[in-house]
Amino acid sequence: MKRRTFLLGGLGAGGALVFGWSLLPPRQRLIGSTVPETAGGAVALNGWVTIAPDDTVTVVVPKAEMGQGIHTALAMILAEELECDWERVRIAHSPIDKIYGNVAMIVEALPLHPDVQNAPARALRWMTAKVAREMGVMMTGSSSSVRDCWMPMREAGASARAALVEAAAAQLGVRASECRVERGVVVCGTSRLRYGALATAAAARRPTHVTLKALDQCTLIGRALPRLGIAKTLRGAPTYGIDVRLPGMLYAAVIMSPTFGAAPLSDDRATILERPGVRAVVTLASGRY
């Protein structure tokens, strides 16, 4: 085979694969490959929420809380759609999974002005978002957490609510349309079934028709609510990165050159090693820091 034929054939095959991939629907962000951790008999209804027998609702959050209140904000979005009791809402960090990848942050990094909404710009944003879903890079920053999780959190809450209603309807032998939800309870006629009692049955269901609430019907979003976990934060209970202690753990202090690209010519290594607690001195070559 001629080299030209091989290259053209490879380009054609690669182009066909990319074109075919672009026609596939974007990767879903509801069910992950890793099930969120549960305790006390709780079950995961999807990758974003678990419900315990005592009606405790745990919202699985993939973003880092750095004082910006994002844990509370994202929990409010999911709880709004789930129609649960806010007093029973808790937060848990997510496992590592592609469904939690930050799509919005990658899309917003494109060199496009937000006001540019022509067809090529929309196509580029759509394709970038599709690629970002495949990458699944988990990160927090650029004020992107709410923008990124707005729809996944709403869909997760609405899907869990629909599953709970279906489970209640099946248990009572009625149509799902005859049921409604209110503050963590499915109401069907005179029957009232708690979310915690329905969670196990609901976890096995995957609703095909999920309806999101109209924004003018929101009762949590837009309200000033106390931050979740604020009492623990005030007591200094949460473990942050600076609090981590591992066996044999050492600390390094980096002295940077005042000139970009410069390398150290010498160091007083013997004097430094005499200092209490110093184990080693490492010299980094130019371009390695």
PDB file of C-alpha atoms in Angstrom:
ATOM      1  CA  MET A   1       0.000   0.000   0.000  1.00  0.00           C
ATOM      2  CA  LYS A   2       1.277   3.455  -0.877  1.00  0.00           C
ATOM      3  CA  ARG A   3       1.927   5.867   1.957  1.00  0.00           C
ATOM      4  CA  ARG A   4      -0.419   8.436   0.430  1.00  0.00           C
ATOM      5  CA  THR A   5      -3.225   5.872   0.236  1.00  0.00           C
ATOM      6  CA  PHE A   6      -2.617   4.825   3.833  1.00  0.00           C
ATOM      7  CA  LEU A   7      -2.690   8.426   5.105  1.00  0.00           C
ATOM      8  CA  LEU A   8      -5.822   9.344   3.167  1.00  0.00           C
ATOM      9  CA  GLY A   9      -7.541   6.170   4.316  1.00  0.00           C
ATOM     10  CA  GLY A  10      -6.581   6.877   7.927  1.00  0.00           C
ATOM     11  CA  LEU A  11      -7.839  10.443   7.711  1.00  0.00           C
ATOM     12  CA  GLY A  12     -11.097   9.258   6.173  1.00  0.00           C
ATOM     13  CA  ALA A  13     -11.636   6.608   8.822  1.00  0.00           C
ATOM     14  CA  GLY A  14     -10.786   9.044  11.612  1.00  0.00           C
ATOM     15  CA  GLY A  15     -13.140  11.653  10.191  1.00  0.00           C
ATOM     16  CA  ALA A  16     -15.927   9.095   9.948  1.00  0.00           C
ATOM     17  CA  LEU A  17     -15.411   8.100  13.593  1.00  0.00           C
ATOM     18  CA  VAL A  18     -15.467  11.723  14.769  1.00  0.00           C
ATOM     19  CA  PHE A  19     -18.565  12.451  12.692  1.00  0.00           C
ATOM     20  CA  GLY A  20     -20.332   9.364  14.027  1.00  0.00           C
ATOM     21  CA  TRP A  21     -19.388  10.251  17.604  1.00  0.00           C
ATOM     22  CA  SER A  22     -20.720  13.780  17.146  1.00  0.00           C
ATOM     23  CA  LEU A  23     -24.126  12.357  16.197  1.00  0.00           C
ATOM     24  CA  LEU A  24     -24.386  10.355  19.431  1.00  0.00           C
ATOM     25  CA  PRO A  25     -26.239  12.011  22.345  1.00  0.00           C
ATOM     26  CA  PRO A  26     -24.022  13.657  25.000  1.00  0.00           C
ATOM     27  CA  ARG A  27     -22.932  11.511  27.938  1.00  0.00           C
ATOM     28  CA  GLN A  28     -25.617  11.479  30.627  1.00  0.00           C
ATOM     29  CA  ARG A  29     -24.847  12.970  34.042  1.00  0.00           C
ATOM     30  CA  LEU A  30     -27.462  11.243  36.201  1.00  0.00           C
ATOM     31  CA  ILE A  31     -26.127   7.747  36.909  1.00  0.00           C
ATOM     32  CA  GLY A  32     -22.418   7.291  37.504  1.00  0.00           C
ATOM     33  CA  SER A  33     -20.225   4.227  37.315  1.00  0.00           C
ATOM     34  CA  THR A  34     -19.457   4.618  41.035  1.00  0.00           C
ATOM     35  CA  VAL A  35     -22.299   4.466  43.560  1.00  0.00           C
ATOM     36  CA  PRO A  36     -22.165   7.197  46.234  1.00  0.00           C
ATOM     37  CA  GLU A  37     -21.247   5.999  49.716  1.00  0.00           C
ATOM     38  CA  THR A  38     -24.197   5.286  51.991  1.00  0.00           C
ATOM     39  CA  ALA A  39     -24.661   4.466  55.660  1.00  0.00           C
ATOM     40  CA  GLY A  40     -27.480   3.628  58.044  1.00  0.00           C
ATOM     41  CA  GLY A  41     -29.525   1.773  55.445  1.00  0.00           C
ATOM     42  CA  ALA A  42     -29.571   4.697  52.991  1.00  0.00           C
ATOM     43  CA  VAL A  43     -29.880   3.992  49.256  1.00  0.00           C
ATOM     44  CA  ALA A  44     -28.765   5.995  46.233  1.00  0.00           C
ATOM     45  CA  LEU A  45     -31.573   6.976  43.875  1.00  0.00           C
ATOM     46  CA  ASN A  46     -29.011   8.286  41.383  1.00  0.00           C
ATOM     47  CA  GLY A  47     -25.497   9.672  41.456  1.00  0.00           C
ATOM     48  CA  TRP A  48     -26.522  12.862  43.239  1.00  0.00           C
ATOM     49  CA  VAL A  49     -28.813  11.918  46.118  1.00  0.00           C
ATOM     50  CA  THR A  50     -29.304   9.214  48.727  1.00  0.00           C
ATOM     51  CA  ILE A  51     -32.213   8.748  51.126  1.00  0.00           C
ATOM     52  CA  ALA A  52     -32.092   6.969  54.491  1.00  0.00           C
ATOM     53  CA  PRO A  53     -34.950   5.143  56.261  1.00  0.00           C
ATOM     54  CA  ASP A  54     -35.240   8.050  58.722  1.00  0.00           C
ATOM     55  CA  ASP A  55     -35.962  10.410  55.766  1.00  0.00           C
ATOM     56  CA  THR A  56     -32.503  11.975  55.819  1.00  0.00           C
ATOM     57  CA  VAL A  57     -31.697  13.220  52.314  1.00  0.00           C
ATOM     58  CA  THR A  58     -27.993  13.409  51.485  1.00  0.00           C
ATOM     59  CA  VAL A  59     -27.054  15.514  48.479  1.00  0.00           C
ATOM     60  CA  VAL A  60     -23.860  14.340  46.781  1.00  0.00           C
ATOM     61  CA  VAL A  61     -21.757  17.389  45.889  1.00  0.00           C
ATOM     62  CA  PRO A  62     -18.675  17.250  43.623  1.00  0.00           C
ATOM     63  CA  LYS A  63     -17.536  20.832  44.267  1.00  0.00           C
ATOM     64  CA  ALA A  64     -15.116  22.047  46.926  1.00  0.00           C
ATOM     65  CA  GLU A  65     -16.546  24.243  49.650  1.00  0.00           C
ATOM     66  CA  MET A  66     -14.121  27.128  50.059  1.00  0.00           C
ATOM     67  CA  GLY A  67     -16.336  29.495  51.989  1.00  0.00           C
ATOM     68  CA  GLN A  68     -18.473  30.474  49.023  1.00  0.00           C
ATOM     69  CA  GLY A  69     -21.480  28.517  50.304  1.00  0.00           C
ATOM     70  CA  ILE A  70     -21.647  26.258  47.276  1.00  0.00           C
ATOM     71  CA  HIS A  71     -22.615  23.154  49.248  1.00  0.00           C
ATOM     72  CA  THR A  72     -25.757  24.857  50.505  1.00  0.00           C
ATOM     73  CA  ALA A  73     -26.554  26.376  47.103  1.00  0.00           C
ATOM     74  CA  LEU A  74     -26.337  23.059  45.254  1.00  0.00           C
ATOM     75  CA  ALA A  75     -28.304  21.237  47.940  1.00  0.00           C
ATOM     76  CA  MET A  76     -31.054  23.846  47.585  1.00  0.00           C
ATOM     77  CA  ILE A  77     -31.271  23.221  43.834  1.00  0.00           C
ATOM     78  CA  LEU A  78     -31.724  19.457  44.249  1.00  0.00           C
ATOM     79  CA  ALA A  79     -34.010  19.746  47.278  1.00  0.00           C
ATOM     80  CA  GLU A  80     -36.205  22.177  45.355  1.00  0.00           C
ATOM     81  CA  GLU A  81     -37.017  19.534  42.757  1.00  0.00           C
ATOM     82  CA  LEU A  82     -37.131  16.650  45.228  1.00  0.00           C
ATOM     83  CA  GLU A  83     -39.662  18.462  47.449  1.00  0.00           C
ATOM     84  CA  CYS A  84     -38.050  17.082  50.598  1.00  0.00           C
ATOM     85  CA  ASP A  85     -37.878  18.412  54.140  1.00  0.00           C
ATOM     86  CA  TRP A  86     -35.009  20.921  54.169  1.00  0.00           C
ATOM     87  CA  GLU A  87     -34.393  20.232  57.850  1.00  0.00           C
ATOM     88  CA  ARG A  88     -33.363  16.670  56.917  1.00  0.00           C
ATOM     89  CA  VAL A  89     -30.962  17.614  54.110  1.00  0.00           C
ATOM     90  CA  ARG A  90     -27.287  16.761  54.530  1.00  0.00           C
ATOM     91  CA  ILE A  91     -24.189  17.002  52.324  1.00  0.00           C
ATOM     92  CA  ALA A  92     -21.625  14.373  51.256  1.00  0.00           C
ATOM     93  CA  HIS A  93     -18.653  14.665  48.932  1.00  0.00           C
ATOM     94  CA  SER A  94     -18.982  12.791  45.657  1.00  0.00           C
ATOM     95  CA  PRO A  95     -16.830   9.890  44.522  1.00  0.00           C
ATOM     96  CA  ILE A  96     -14.607  10.336  41.477  1.00  0.00           C
ATOM     97  CA  ASP A  97     -16.767   9.873  38.384  1.00  0.00           C
ATOM     98  CA  LYS A  98     -17.217  11.465  34.970  1.00  0.00           C
ATOM     99  CA  ILE A  99     -20.783  12.549  35.708  1.00  0.00           C
ATOM    100  CA  TYR A 100     -19.345  15.113  38.132  1.00  0.00           C
ATOM    101  CA  GLY A 101     -16.946  16.647  35.607  1.00  0.00           C
ATOM    102  CA  ASN A 102     -17.107  20.446  35.335  1.00  0.00           C
ATOM    103  CA  VAL A 103     -18.514  21.060  31.863  1.00  0.00           C
ATOM    104  CA  ALA A 104     -19.337  24.751  32.296  1.00  0.00           C
ATOM    105  CA  MET A 105     -15.819  25.751  33.297  1.00  0.00           C
ATOM    106  CA  ILE A 106     -14.330  24.192  30.154  1.00  0.00           C
ATOM    107  CA  VAL A 107     -16.946  25.698  27.843  1.00  0.00           C
ATOM    108  CA  GLU A 108     -16.514  29.143  29.363  1.00  0.00           C
ATOM    109  CA  ALA A 109     -12.761  28.941  28.742  1.00  0.00           C
ATOM    110  CA  LEU A 110     -13.396  29.141  24.987  1.00  0.00           C
ATOM    111  CA  PRO A 111     -12.133  32.373  23.370  1.00  0.00           C
ATOM    112  CA  LEU A 112     -15.710  33.503  22.654  1.00  0.00           C
ATOM    113  CA  HIS A 113     -17.471  36.573  23.946  1.00  0.00           C
ATOM    114  CA  PRO A 114     -20.680  35.650  25.845  1.00  0.00           C
ATOM    115  CA  ASP A 115     -22.675  37.908  23.507  1.00  0.00           C
ATOM    116  CA  VAL A 116     -21.586  35.925  20.448  1.00  0.00           C
ATOM    117  CA  GLN A 117     -24.504  33.579  19.800  1.00  0.00           C
ATOM    118  CA  ASN A 118     -24.236  32.866  16.078  1.00  0.00           C
ATOM    119  CA  ALA A 119     -24.463  29.351  14.680  1.00  0.00           C
ATOM    120  CA  PRO A 120     -20.679  28.617  14.599  1.00  0.00           C
ATOM    121  CA  ALA A 121     -20.308  29.788  18.226  1.00  0.00           C
ATOM    122  CA  ARG A 122     -23.250  27.680  19.403  1.00  0.00           C
ATOM    123  CA  ALA A 123     -21.887  24.658  17.549  1.00  0.00           C
ATOM    124  CA  LEU A 124     -18.442  25.122  19.102  1.00  0.00           C
ATOM    125  CA  ARG A 125     -19.915  25.433  22.603  1.00  0.00           C
ATOM    126  CA  TRP A 126     -22.076  22.347  22.070  1.00  0.00           C
ATOM    127  CA  MET A 127     -19.175  20.240  20.792  1.00  0.00           C
ATOM    128  CA  THR A 128     -16.882  21.458  23.580  1.00  0.00           C
ATOM    129  CA  ALA A 129     -19.504  20.566  26.186  1.00  0.00           C
ATOM    130  CA  LYS A 130     -19.838  17.110  24.635  1.00  0.00           C
ATOM    131  CA  VAL A 131     -16.078  16.577  24.801  1.00  0.00           C
ATOM    132  CA  ALA A 132     -15.992  17.913  28.373  1.00  0.00           C
ATOM    133  CA  ARG A 133     -18.593  15.351  29.421  1.00  0.00           C
ATOM    134  CA  GLU A 134     -16.393  12.594  28.037  1.00  0.00           C
ATOM    135  CA  MET A 135     -13.342  13.997  29.834  1.00  0.00           C
ATOM    136  CA  GLY A 136     -15.146  14.279  33.166  1.00  0.00           C
ATOM    137  CA  VAL A 137     -12.576  16.593  34.745  1.00  0.00           C
ATOM    138  CA  MET A 138     -13.680  17.374  38.307  1.00  0.00           C
ATOM    139  CA  MET A 139     -12.700  20.876  39.407  1.00  0.00           C
ATOM    140  CA  THR A 140     -13.989  23.899  41.297  1.00  0.00           C
ATOM    141  CA  GLY A 141     -13.316  27.445  40.222  1.00  0.00           C
ATOM    142  CA  SER A 142     -14.202  30.430  38.069  1.00  0.00           C
ATOM    143  CA  SER A 143     -17.589  30.748  39.836  1.00  0.00           C
ATOM    144  CA  SER A 144     -18.795  27.866  37.664  1.00  0.00           C
ATOM    145  CA  SER A 145     -20.281  25.491  40.248  1.00  0.00           C
ATOM    146  CA  VAL A 146     -23.913  26.606  40.080  1.00  0.00           C
ATOM    147  CA  ARG A 147     -23.807  27.069  36.312  1.00  0.00           C
ATOM    148  CA  ASP A 148     -22.343  23.594  35.878  1.00  0.00           C
ATOM    149  CA  CYS A 149     -24.615  21.759  38.327  1.00  0.00           C
ATOM    150  CA  TRP A 150     -27.846  23.708  37.769  1.00  0.00           C
ATOM    151  CA  MET A 151     -29.384  21.190  35.359  1.00  0.00           C
ATOM    152  CA  PRO A 152     -27.776  17.978  36.728  1.00  0.00           C
ATOM    153  CA  MET A 153     -28.979  18.824  40.253  1.00  0.00           C
ATOM    154  CA  ARG A 154     -32.475  19.723  39.080  1.00  0.00           C
ATOM    155  CA  GLU A 155     -32.760  16.600  36.921  1.00  0.00           C
ATOM    156  CA  ALA A 156     -31.433  14.410  39.739  1.00  0.00           C
ATOM    157  CA  GLY A 157     -33.960  15.819  42.207  1.00  0.00           C
ATOM    158  CA  ALA A 158     -36.836  15.573  39.751  1.00  0.00           C
ATOM    159  CA  SER A 159     -35.870  12.029  38.742  1.00  0.00           C
ATOM    160  CA  ALA A 160     -35.692  10.927  42.388  1.00  0.00           C
ATOM    161  CA  ARG A 161     -39.077  12.543  43.065  1.00  0.00           C
ATOM    162  CA  ALA A 162     -40.643  10.739  40.084  1.00  0.00           C
ATOM    163  CA  ALA A 163     -39.148   7.415  41.237  1.00  0.00           C
ATOM    164  CA  LEU A 164     -40.584   7.894  44.727  1.00  0.00           C
ATOM    165  CA  VAL A 165     -44.012   8.702  43.307  1.00  0.00           C
ATOM    166  CA  GLU A 166     -43.911   5.638  41.058  1.00  0.00           C
ATOM    167  CA  ALA A 167     -42.915   3.433  43.986  1.00  0.00           C
ATOM    168  CA  ALA A 168     -45.759   4.820  46.103  1.00  0.00           C
ATOM    169  CA  ALA A 169     -48.284   4.382  43.309  1.00  0.00           C
ATOM    170  CA  ALA A 170     -47.204   0.778  42.756  1.00  0.00           C
ATOM    171  CA  GLN A 171     -47.444   0.030  46.476  1.00  0.00           C
ATOM    172  CA  LEU A 172     -50.964   1.491  46.717  1.00  0.00           C
ATOM    173  CA  GLY A 173     -52.183   0.178  43.377  1.00  0.00           C
ATOM    174  CA  VAL A 174     -53.013   3.611  41.949  1.00  0.00           C
ATOM    175  CA  ARG A 175     -51.780   5.719  39.033  1.00  0.00           C
ATOM    176  CA  ALA A 176     -48.780   7.963  39.603  1.00  0.00           C
ATOM    177  CA  SER A 177     -50.856  10.898  38.393  1.00  0.00           C
ATOM    178  CA  GLU A 178     -53.076  10.438  41.465  1.00  0.00           C
ATOM    179  CA  CYS A 179     -50.149  11.149  43.791  1.00  0.00           C
ATOM    180  CA  ARG A 180     -48.415  14.340  44.831  1.00  0.00           C
ATOM    181  CA  VAL A 181     -45.455  15.163  47.031  1.00  0.00           C
ATOM    182  CA  GLU A 182     -45.020  17.551  49.907  1.00  0.00           C
ATOM    183  CA  ARG A 183     -42.135  17.996  52.341  1.00  0.00           C
ATOM    184  CA  GLY A 184     -40.708  14.491  52.037  1.00  0.00           C
ATOM    185  CA  VAL A 185     -44.029  12.641  51.804  1.00  0.00           C
ATOM    186  CA  VAL A 186     -45.916  11.131  48.849  1.00  0.00           C
ATOM    187  CA  VAL A 187     -49.629  11.754  49.266  1.00  0.00           C
ATOM    188  CA  CYS A 188     -52.121   9.473  47.478  1.00  0.00           C
ATOM    189  CA  GLY A 189     -55.676  10.148  48.571  1.00  0.00           C
ATOM    190  CA  THR A 190     -55.708   9.608  52.312  1.00  0.00           C
ATOM    191  CA  SER A 191     -52.421   7.672  52.298  1.00  0.00           C
ATOM    192  CA  ARG A 192     -49.157   9.352  53.199  1.00  0.00           C
ATOM    193  CA  LEU A 193     -45.916   7.491  52.514  1.00  0.00           C
ATOM    194  CA  ARG A 194     -42.591   8.851  53.721  1.00  0.00           C
ATOM    195  CA  TYR A 195     -39.609   9.110  51.365  1.00  0.00           C
ATOM    196  CA  GLY A 196     -37.516   7.002  53.741  1.00  0.00           C
ATOM    197  CA  ALA A 197     -40.020   4.125  53.569  1.00  0.00           C
ATOM    198  CA  LEU A 198     -40.132   4.295  49.757  1.00  0.00           C
ATOM    199  CA  ALA A 199     -36.428   4.812  49.020  1.00  0.00           C
ATOM    200  CA  THR A 200     -35.442   1.164  48.519  1.00  0.00           C
ATOM    201  CA  ALA A 201     -38.266   0.506  46.071  1.00  0.00           C
ATOM    202  CA  ALA A 202     -37.676   3.833  44.329  1.00  0.00           C
ATOM    203  CA  ALA A 203     -33.949   3.118  43.848  1.00  0.00           C
ATOM    204  CA  ALA A 204     -34.809   0.274  41.471  1.00  0.00           C
ATOM    205  CA  ARG A 205     -36.856   2.573  39.218  1.00  0.00           C
ATOM    206  CA  ARG A 206     -35.640   4.724  36.346  1.00  0.00           C
ATOM    207  CA  PRO A 207     -38.423   7.163  35.396  1.00  0.00           C
ATOM    208  CA  THR A 208     -38.686   7.841  31.682  1.00  0.00           C
ATOM    209  CA  HIS A 209     -40.751  11.002  32.024  1.00  0.00           C
ATOM    210  CA  VAL A 210     -39.426  13.648  34.385  1.00  0.00           C
ATOM    211  CA  THR A 211     -40.902  17.125  34.692  1.00  0.00           C
ATOM    212  CA  LEU A 212     -38.941  20.004  36.186  1.00  0.00           C
ATOM    213  CA  LYS A 213     -40.706  22.576  38.324  1.00  0.00           C
ATOM    214  CA  ALA A 214     -41.513  25.978  36.881  1.00  0.00           C
ATOM    215  CA  LEU A 215     -39.180  28.558  38.378  1.00  0.00           C
ATOM    216  CA  ASP A 216     -42.098  30.627  39.664  1.00  0.00           C
ATOM    217  CA  GLN A 217     -43.081  27.631  41.824  1.00  0.00           C
ATOM    218  CA  CYS A 218     -39.767  27.503  43.689  1.00  0.00           C
ATOM    219  CA  THR A 219     -39.954  27.644  47.470  1.00  0.00           C
ATOM    220  CA  LEU A 220     -36.267  27.205  48.378  1.00  0.00           C
ATOM    221  CA  ILE A 221     -34.314  28.828  45.550  1.00  0.00           C
ATOM    222  CA  GLY A 222     -34.112  32.547  46.164  1.00  0.00           C
ATOM    223  CA  ARG A 223     -34.498  32.277  49.927  1.00  0.00           C
ATOM    224  CA  ALA A 224     -31.808  33.132  52.463  1.00  0.00           C
ATOM    225  CA  LEU A 225     -31.227  29.847  54.308  1.00  0.00           C
ATOM    226  CA  PRO A 226     -28.611  29.022  56.970  1.00  0.00           C
ATOM    227  CA  ARG A 227     -25.603  27.288  55.502  1.00  0.00           C
ATOM    228  CA  LEU A 228     -25.494  23.537  55.887  1.00  0.00           C
ATOM    229  CA  GLY A 229     -22.805  22.414  58.284  1.00  0.00           C
ATOM    230  CA  ILE A 230     -22.146  25.924  59.575  1.00  0.00           C
ATOM    231  CA  ALA A 231     -22.098  24.699  63.197  1.00  0.00           C
ATOM    232  CA  LYS A 232     -19.325  22.191  62.411  1.00  0.00           C
ATOM    233  CA  THR A 233     -17.374  24.866  60.558  1.00  0.00           C
ATOM    234  CA  LEU A 234     -17.573  27.228  63.513  1.00  0.00           C
ATOM    235  CA  ARG A 235     -16.260  24.461  65.772  1.00  0.00           C
ATOM    236  CA  GLY A 236     -13.398  23.744  63.388  1.00  0.00           C
ATOM    237  CA  ALA A 237     -14.598  20.174  62.845  1.00  0.00           C
ATOM    238  CA  PRO A 238     -14.201  19.836  59.021  1.00  0.00           C
ATOM    239  CA  THR A 239     -10.878  18.469  57.781  1.00  0.00           C
ATOM    240  CA  TYR A 240      -9.267  20.696  55.154  1.00  0.00           C
ATOM    241  CA  GLY A 241      -6.223  19.954  53.065  1.00  0.00           C
ATOM    242  CA  ILE A 242      -3.948  21.787  55.483  1.00  0.00           C
ATOM    243  CA  ASP A 243      -5.251  19.572  58.318  1.00  0.00           C
ATOM    244  CA  VAL A 244      -4.235  16.255  56.733  1.00  0.00           C
ATOM    245  CA  ARG A 245      -1.636  14.249  58.630  1.00  0.00           C
ATOM    246  CA  LEU A 246      -0.237  11.040  57.137  1.00  0.00           C
ATOM    247  CA  PRO A 247       2.363   8.599  58.544  1.00  0.00           C
ATOM    248  CA  GLY A 248       5.866   9.789  57.703  1.00  0.00           C
ATOM    249  CA  MET A 249       4.525  12.975  56.173  1.00  0.00           C
ATOM    250  CA  LEU A 250       7.097  15.715  55.480  1.00  0.00           C
ATOM    251  CA  TYR A 251       6.721  19.361  54.498  1.00  0.00           C
ATOM    252  CA  ALA A 252       8.609  21.215  51.795  1.00  0.00           C
ATOM    253  CA  ALA A 253       9.295  24.931  51.523  1.00  0.00           C
ATOM    254  CA  VAL A 254      10.084  26.266  48.067  1.00  0.00           C
ATOM    255  CA  ILE A 255      12.330  29.275  47.567  1.00  0.00           C
ATOM    256  CA  MET A 256      11.553  30.764  44.162  1.00  0.00           C
ATOM    257  CA  SER A 257      13.977  32.677  42.027  1.00  0.00           C
ATOM    258  CA  PRO A 258      13.159  36.374  41.624  1.00  0.00           C
ATOM    259  CA  THR A 259      13.950  36.053  37.925  1.00  0.00           C
ATOM    260  CA  PHE A 260      11.833  33.886  35.627  1.00  0.00           C
ATOM    261  CA  GLY A 261      13.729  30.909  34.223  1.00  0.00           C
ATOM    262  CA  ALA A 262      16.792  31.397  36.424  1.00  0.00           C
ATOM    263  CA  ALA A 263      18.573  28.513  38.150  1.00  0.00           C
ATOM    264  CA  PRO A 264      20.432  28.581  41.513  1.00  0.00           C
ATOM    265  CA  LEU A 265      24.203  28.805  41.257  1.00  0.00           C
ATOM    266  CA  SER A 266      24.964  27.666  44.810  1.00  0.00           C
ATOM    267  CA  ASP A 267      23.419  27.015  48.225  1.00  0.00           C
ATOM    268  CA  ASP A 268      24.612  26.740  51.804  1.00  0.00           C
ATOM    269  CA  ARG A 269      23.430  23.161  52.075  1.00  0.00           C
ATOM    270  CA  ALA A 270      25.513  22.224  55.106  1.00  0.00           C
ATOM    271  CA  THR A 271      24.118  25.076  57.195  1.00  0.00           C
ATOM    272  CA  ILE A 272      20.559  24.336  56.138  1.00  0.00           C
ATOM    273  CA  LEU A 273      20.834  20.651  57.024  1.00  0.00           C
ATOM    274  CA  GLU A 274      21.945  21.571  60.541  1.00  0.00           C
ATOM    275  CA  ARG A 275      18.583  23.215  61.251  1.00  0.00           C
ATOM    276  CA  PRO A 276      16.185  21.197  63.444  1.00  0.00           C
ATOM    277  CA  GLY A 277      13.820  18.963  61.453  1.00  0.00           C
ATOM    278  CA  VAL A 278      15.452  19.478  58.053  1.00  0.00           C
ATOM    279  CA  ARG A 279      15.781  16.136  56.249  1.00  0.00           C
ATOM    280  CA  ALA A 280      16.989  17.143  52.778  1.00  0.00           C
ATOM    281  CA  VAL A 281      17.703  20.004  50.412  1.00  0.00           C
ATOM    282  CA  VAL A 282      16.705  19.540  46.783  1.00  0.00           C
ATOM    283  CA  THR A 283      17.893  21.826  44.017  1.00  0.00           C
ATOM    284  CA  LEU A 284      15.522  22.149  41.101  1.00  0.00           C
ATOM    285  CA  ALA A 285      16.920  22.841  37.667  1.00  0.00           C
ATOM    286  CA  SER A 286      15.564  25.730  35.615  1.00  0.00           C
ATOM    287  CA  GLY A 287      12.178  24.995  34.062  1.00  0.00           C
ATOM    288  CA  ARG A 288      11.155  22.395  36.666  1.00  0.00           C
ATOM    289  CA  TYR A 289       9.154  24.712  38.948  1.00  0.00           C
TER     290      TYR A 289
END
